[in-house]
Structures are given as structure tokens and as C-alpha cells.
Amino acid sequence: MAELIGTKMVEDGRTARQIFDEVMANPARKKFGFGAKLAIVNVDVQQAYTRTDLFKTAYETDPRQIEYINTISRLARAKGMPVIWSRVAYKHDAGDAGVWGTRTDTEDSLQNIRYDSERHRFDPRCAIDADDLTFTKRTPSVFFETPLASYLTFHRVDTVVVTGGSTSGCVRATAVDALSHGYRTIVPIETCADKHESYHFANLTDLQLKYADVEPVQAVIDWLEAR
């Protein structure tokens, strides 16, 4: 790779995980904090990304990820707060995938996740309630061209808790959009996953420094149980 001319980036040999641990141990900014009412937004907890036994595109970070997602979803639901589940898929000819679906074309490519396929199905470990909002999206952010924004407005939500995967992709895109829409944004660490450790921790660090409160899942549990 050609040398990057004119850059003066910090290169100190620390791993992404080491930087994350240091940032979390020494917070440089105050938290956004929780507001009055939150929504749990579970991003793409579908078999294409969770079933490592079935698909090469799947990944696992914390083995209890879905258990934690179910716990905070159940608690929020019991307090009358919205729970949302997204997943991604496209029609048979992938004509709705847009430019995002043009970079590769293998059986594992994004645009080859078809509606009602095994890849499209939510992970069977997900405890989805009949009253939860579920929908399919086509782009990284759960906010883009979906009913999410109007749903949150109707339910008078001021805080969005983002879980799911991948941390460096759709979780990050959704968290940035949540902040851009004016929501306090929380990302519980144990509820997010990615294929590579460096991507996972680098993006959690960036979210913590700029766009969200990156918190242990217990912080969300404690807040909900205190309501």
C-alpha cells in the first residue's frame, strides 16, 4: 500500500481493545444519560449474522449476547416501552439492494439474503413478542426509509438503546442516526457483536467518544428495574 503522505496520526502500538479499555476507564466527556422513556432497537439479530453453525457471514462476540438482548427487551416491554427488531433482506432479483449490493456476488453476499429465506429469519433464540415492532430494512441504518422514526415519535421516546450487529456496520449507523434524530443513545457492550475484534472495539471507542453512551448491559437493566 502506498504511504499516506502528510498524515500525522497517533501510532503507539496499542490494540483497539486496549484503547477501548483506556477510554472507558478514563471518560473524557459527560454522558448523555437516560431520559424519561427508552426504546430497545435490536439490529439484524437474524440467522445470517448470528448462526455461526450455518453461515460464514455470522459472528459471535459475547456468547450471551441474545440472552442479554432478551432480558432488556423483556424489562422494557414490562414497563410499557417499545421494543423493535430489524433485519435485512431483498427481493429475489436483488433489484432493491441498490449500490450496496454491487460489490460482490456470491451466495454469501448481502444482496443474496432473500425475503423469507433462512438467512432472513430472526435467530430462534430471540424472544420476540407479538406486540413488538418488526420490519425488514435495506440499508445499514434502522432509521433509513423505515417506520422507526415515526414510531418513536408516537411513543414519545427520548432514548434509544441499540443492540445487535454488526458493531462496525449497522449498529454504528443506527447509533449515529439516533443521535442525529435527537435521541439520547445507549449502546450496551455485551449486546453487540462483530466478526473482528479490532473493528468491534474501535467502533465502540468511537461511539463512546462521539455519538453514544457505551455502557455495560447492567446499566440498562438497573435503569429499567428502577422505573
Tab-separated table of C-alpha atoms in Angstrom:
chain	number	residue	atom	x	y	z
A	1	MET	CA	0.000	0.000	0.000
A	2	ALA	CA	1.292	3.465	-0.866
A	3	GLU	CA	2.474	5.586	2.031
A	4	LEU	CA	-0.071	8.089	3.276
A	5	ILE	CA	1.501	11.468	2.654
A	6	GLY	CA	1.001	14.303	5.097
A	7	THR	CA	-0.718	12.310	7.849
A	8	LYS	CA	0.234	12.702	11.473
A	9	MET	CA	-1.873	10.032	13.128
A	10	VAL	CA	-1.052	8.588	16.522
A	11	GLU	CA	0.714	5.227	16.172
A	12	ASP	CA	1.620	3.899	19.588
A	13	GLY	CA	1.218	0.162	19.198
A	14	ARG	CA	-1.901	-0.177	21.327
A	15	THR	CA	-4.604	-2.551	20.140
A	16	ALA	CA	-8.178	-1.400	19.545
A	17	ARG	CA	-9.212	-3.254	22.677
A	18	GLN	CA	-6.540	-1.571	24.781
A	19	ILE	CA	-7.638	1.850	23.571
A	20	PHE	CA	-11.280	0.987	24.317
A	21	ASP	CA	-10.433	-0.148	27.837
A	22	GLU	CA	-8.476	3.044	28.487
A	23	VAL	CA	-11.232	5.290	27.134
A	24	MET	CA	-13.841	3.537	29.255
A	25	ALA	CA	-11.664	3.744	32.363
A	26	ASN	CA	-10.944	7.449	31.833
A	27	PRO	CA	-14.055	9.115	30.375
A	28	ALA	CA	-13.305	12.454	28.748
A	29	ARG	CA	-16.912	13.581	28.254
A	30	LYS	CA	-20.053	13.577	30.344
A	31	LYS	CA	-22.730	11.051	29.492
A	32	PHE	CA	-25.889	11.796	27.553
A	33	GLY	CA	-27.655	9.679	30.147
A	34	PHE	CA	-31.107	8.143	30.080
A	35	GLY	CA	-34.141	10.304	29.508
A	36	ALA	CA	-37.713	9.576	30.549
A	37	LYS	CA	-38.605	6.774	28.124
A	38	LEU	CA	-36.456	4.457	26.066
A	39	ALA	CA	-36.901	2.089	23.158
A	40	ILE	CA	-34.862	-1.046	22.581
A	41	VAL	CA	-33.769	-1.263	18.935
A	42	ASN	CA	-32.385	-4.724	18.136
A	43	VAL	CA	-30.472	-4.550	14.873
A	44	ASP	CA	-30.313	-7.516	12.483
A	45	VAL	CA	-30.431	-10.315	15.047
A	46	GLN	CA	-31.060	-12.694	12.168
A	47	GLN	CA	-29.592	-16.047	11.243
A	48	ALA	CA	-27.311	-14.655	8.516
A	49	TYR	CA	-25.369	-12.882	11.269
A	50	THR	CA	-25.937	-14.973	14.402
A	51	ARG	CA	-25.868	-18.627	13.307
A	52	THR	CA	-22.169	-19.390	13.063
A	53	ASP	CA	-23.125	-23.052	12.638
A	54	LEU	CA	-24.966	-22.253	9.402
A	55	PHE	CA	-23.474	-19.216	7.657
A	56	LYS	CA	-19.984	-17.809	7.038
A	57	THR	CA	-21.382	-14.306	7.414
A	58	ALA	CA	-22.308	-14.932	11.062
A	59	TYR	CA	-20.216	-13.890	14.069
A	60	GLU	CA	-20.232	-14.146	17.832
A	61	THR	CA	-18.645	-11.847	20.392
A	62	ASP	CA	-20.301	-12.431	23.773
A	63	PRO	CA	-21.915	-15.911	23.848
A	64	ARG	CA	-24.725	-14.449	26.000
A	65	GLN	CA	-25.494	-11.624	23.561
A	66	ILE	CA	-29.022	-12.741	22.666
A	67	GLU	CA	-29.783	-13.623	26.286
A	68	TYR	CA	-28.916	-10.040	27.260
A	69	ILE	CA	-30.964	-8.639	24.380
A	70	ASN	CA	-33.939	-10.701	25.505
A	71	THR	CA	-33.516	-9.544	29.100
A	72	ILE	CA	-33.553	-5.821	28.394
A	73	SER	CA	-36.308	-6.258	25.797
A	74	ARG	CA	-38.467	-8.080	28.346
A	75	LEU	CA	-37.859	-5.445	31.009
A	76	ALA	CA	-38.631	-2.585	28.622
A	77	ARG	CA	-41.791	-4.295	27.412
A	78	ALA	CA	-42.962	-4.803	31.003
A	79	LYS	CA	-42.558	-1.053	31.608
A	80	GLY	CA	-44.623	-0.160	28.530
A	81	MET	CA	-41.591	0.873	26.483
A	82	PRO	CA	-41.223	-0.047	22.791
A	83	VAL	CA	-39.129	-2.964	21.522
A	84	ILE	CA	-38.112	-3.020	17.865
A	85	TRP	CA	-36.416	-5.757	15.836
A	86	SER	CA	-34.927	-5.150	12.389
A	87	ARG	CA	-33.485	-7.485	9.806
A	88	VAL	CA	-32.175	-7.067	6.284
A	89	ALA	CA	-33.291	-8.802	3.075
A	90	TYR	CA	-34.013	-8.184	-0.593
A	91	LYS	CA	-36.384	-9.394	-3.283
A	92	HIS	CA	-35.480	-12.314	-5.495
A	93	ASP	CA	-33.623	-10.328	-8.173
A	94	ALA	CA	-31.976	-8.048	-5.570
A	95	GLY	CA	-33.273	-5.065	-7.518
A	96	ASP	CA	-33.975	-3.242	-4.257
A	97	ALA	CA	-30.441	-3.683	-2.866
A	98	GLY	CA	-29.153	-0.613	-4.663
A	99	VAL	CA	-25.464	0.195	-4.955
A	100	TRP	CA	-24.796	-1.529	-1.607
A	101	GLY	CA	-25.379	-4.847	-3.356
A	102	THR	CA	-22.935	-4.358	-6.221
A	103	ARG	CA	-19.521	-5.035	-4.702
A	104	THR	CA	-19.611	-8.846	-4.618
A	105	ASP	CA	-21.914	-11.548	-5.923
A	106	THR	CA	-21.515	-14.833	-4.070
A	107	GLU	CA	-24.055	-16.905	-2.163
A	108	ASP	CA	-22.905	-15.086	0.983
A	109	SER	CA	-23.220	-11.583	-0.478
A	110	LEU	CA	-25.539	-9.136	1.206
A	111	GLN	CA	-27.961	-8.839	-1.706
A	112	ASN	CA	-28.444	-12.605	-1.706
A	113	ILE	CA	-30.263	-12.526	1.623
A	114	ARG	CA	-33.756	-13.148	0.242
A	115	TYR	CA	-37.074	-12.429	1.880
A	116	ASP	CA	-38.333	-15.426	3.875
A	117	SER	CA	-35.047	-17.315	3.499
A	118	GLU	CA	-33.162	-18.983	6.351
A	119	ARG	CA	-30.715	-16.073	6.340
A	120	HIS	CA	-33.579	-13.610	6.723
A	121	ARG	CA	-35.181	-15.375	9.690
A	122	PHE	CA	-34.675	-13.963	13.155
A	123	ASP	CA	-32.490	-16.145	15.330
A	124	PRO	CA	-34.842	-18.608	17.060
A	125	ARG	CA	-33.311	-17.639	20.422
A	126	CYS	CA	-34.832	-14.161	20.093
A	127	ALA	CA	-37.818	-13.767	22.419
A	128	ILE	CA	-39.929	-11.580	20.139
A	129	ASP	CA	-43.346	-10.592	21.470
A	130	ALA	CA	-46.413	-10.186	19.288
A	131	ASP	CA	-46.610	-6.521	20.303
A	132	ASP	CA	-43.017	-5.744	19.311
A	133	LEU	CA	-42.424	-3.873	16.067
A	134	THR	CA	-40.563	-5.953	13.477
A	135	PHE	CA	-39.601	-4.962	9.953
A	136	THR	CA	-37.083	-5.555	7.178
A	137	LYS	CA	-34.671	-2.825	6.137
A	138	ARG	CA	-32.455	-2.454	3.079
A	139	THR	CA	-29.623	-0.214	4.293
A	140	PRO	CA	-27.277	-0.057	7.312
A	141	SER	CA	-29.308	2.325	9.488
A	142	VAL	CA	-32.565	1.115	11.013
A	143	PHE	CA	-33.826	4.696	10.605
A	144	PHE	CA	-33.438	4.933	6.819
A	145	GLU	CA	-36.734	4.549	4.928
A	146	THR	CA	-38.360	2.543	7.741
A	147	PRO	CA	-41.237	3.282	10.156
A	148	LEU	CA	-38.840	3.664	13.093
A	149	ALA	CA	-38.682	7.465	13.425
A	150	SER	CA	-42.442	7.974	13.370
A	151	TYR	CA	-42.938	5.013	15.722
A	152	LEU	CA	-40.561	6.507	18.283
A	153	THR	CA	-42.231	9.901	17.975
A	154	PHE	CA	-45.695	8.417	18.525
A	155	HIS	CA	-44.477	6.598	21.622
A	156	ARG	CA	-42.766	9.733	22.993
A	157	VAL	CA	-39.374	8.076	23.224
A	158	ASP	CA	-36.331	10.195	24.051
A	159	THR	CA	-33.686	7.484	24.479
A	160	VAL	CA	-32.691	4.745	22.038
A	161	VAL	CA	-30.822	1.630	23.180
A	162	VAL	CA	-29.110	-0.006	20.196
A	163	THR	CA	-28.150	-3.705	20.224
A	164	GLY	CA	-27.264	-6.322	17.620
A	165	GLY	CA	-24.748	-6.393	14.819
A	166	SER	CA	-22.502	-5.677	13.405
A	167	THR	CA	-20.941	-3.173	15.778
A	168	SER	CA	-18.907	-1.625	12.966
A	169	GLY	CA	-21.783	-1.643	10.488
A	170	CYS	CA	-25.495	-1.433	11.170
A	171	VAL	CA	-25.207	-0.839	14.927
A	172	ARG	CA	-22.887	2.094	14.353
A	173	ALA	CA	-25.024	3.500	11.522
A	174	THR	CA	-28.157	3.242	13.666
A	175	ALA	CA	-26.499	4.820	16.696
A	176	VAL	CA	-25.219	7.776	14.672
A	177	ASP	CA	-28.660	8.260	13.127
A	178	ALA	CA	-30.308	8.019	16.551
A	179	LEU	CA	-28.153	10.881	17.797
A	180	SER	CA	-28.782	12.803	14.573
A	181	HIS	CA	-32.534	12.456	15.180
A	182	GLY	CA	-32.081	13.970	18.637
A	183	TYR	CA	-32.207	10.845	20.794
A	184	ARG	CA	-30.044	10.053	23.784
A	185	THR	CA	-28.265	6.962	22.519
A	186	ILE	CA	-27.086	3.984	24.574
A	187	VAL	CA	-25.055	1.023	23.252
A	188	PRO	CA	-24.807	-1.863	25.763
A	189	ILE	CA	-21.436	-3.524	25.258
A	190	GLU	CA	-22.409	-7.167	25.720
A	191	THR	CA	-25.369	-6.914	23.332
A	192	CYS	CA	-23.286	-6.045	20.255
A	193	ALA	CA	-21.190	-8.313	18.075
A	194	ASP	CA	-18.804	-8.188	15.143
A	195	LYS	CA	-16.652	-10.577	13.163
A	196	HIS	CA	-13.320	-8.942	14.056
A	197	GLU	CA	-12.177	-7.807	17.495
A	198	SER	CA	-10.403	-4.725	16.135
A	199	TYR	CA	-13.492	-3.466	14.273
A	200	HIS	CA	-15.706	-4.148	17.289
A	201	PHE	CA	-13.629	-2.284	19.836
A	202	ALA	CA	-12.524	0.528	17.522
A	203	ASN	CA	-16.156	1.331	16.755
A	204	LEU	CA	-17.277	1.073	20.385
A	205	THR	CA	-14.497	3.537	21.219
A	206	ASP	CA	-15.596	5.955	18.507
A	207	LEU	CA	-19.251	5.691	19.536
A	208	GLN	CA	-18.338	6.358	23.165
A	209	LEU	CA	-16.255	9.406	22.281
A	210	LYS	CA	-18.734	10.965	19.859
A	211	TYR	CA	-22.224	9.579	19.474
A	212	ALA	CA	-23.442	7.386	22.341
A	213	ASP	CA	-23.057	6.201	25.884
A	214	VAL	CA	-21.351	2.830	25.604
A	215	GLU	CA	-22.356	1.061	28.791
A	216	PRO	CA	-22.348	-2.390	30.391
A	217	VAL	CA	-25.729	-4.007	29.819
A	218	GLN	CA	-26.242	-3.972	33.576
A	219	ALA	CA	-26.624	-0.181	33.415
A	220	VAL	CA	-29.679	-0.619	31.184
A	221	ILE	CA	-31.052	-3.390	33.399
A	222	ASP	CA	-30.631	-1.257	36.522
A	223	TRP	CA	-32.337	1.749	34.929
A	224	LEU	CA	-35.301	-0.315	33.753
A	225	GLU	CA	-35.707	-2.145	37.053
A	226	ALA	CA	-35.763	1.207	38.879
A	227	ARG	CA	-38.683	2.537	36.809
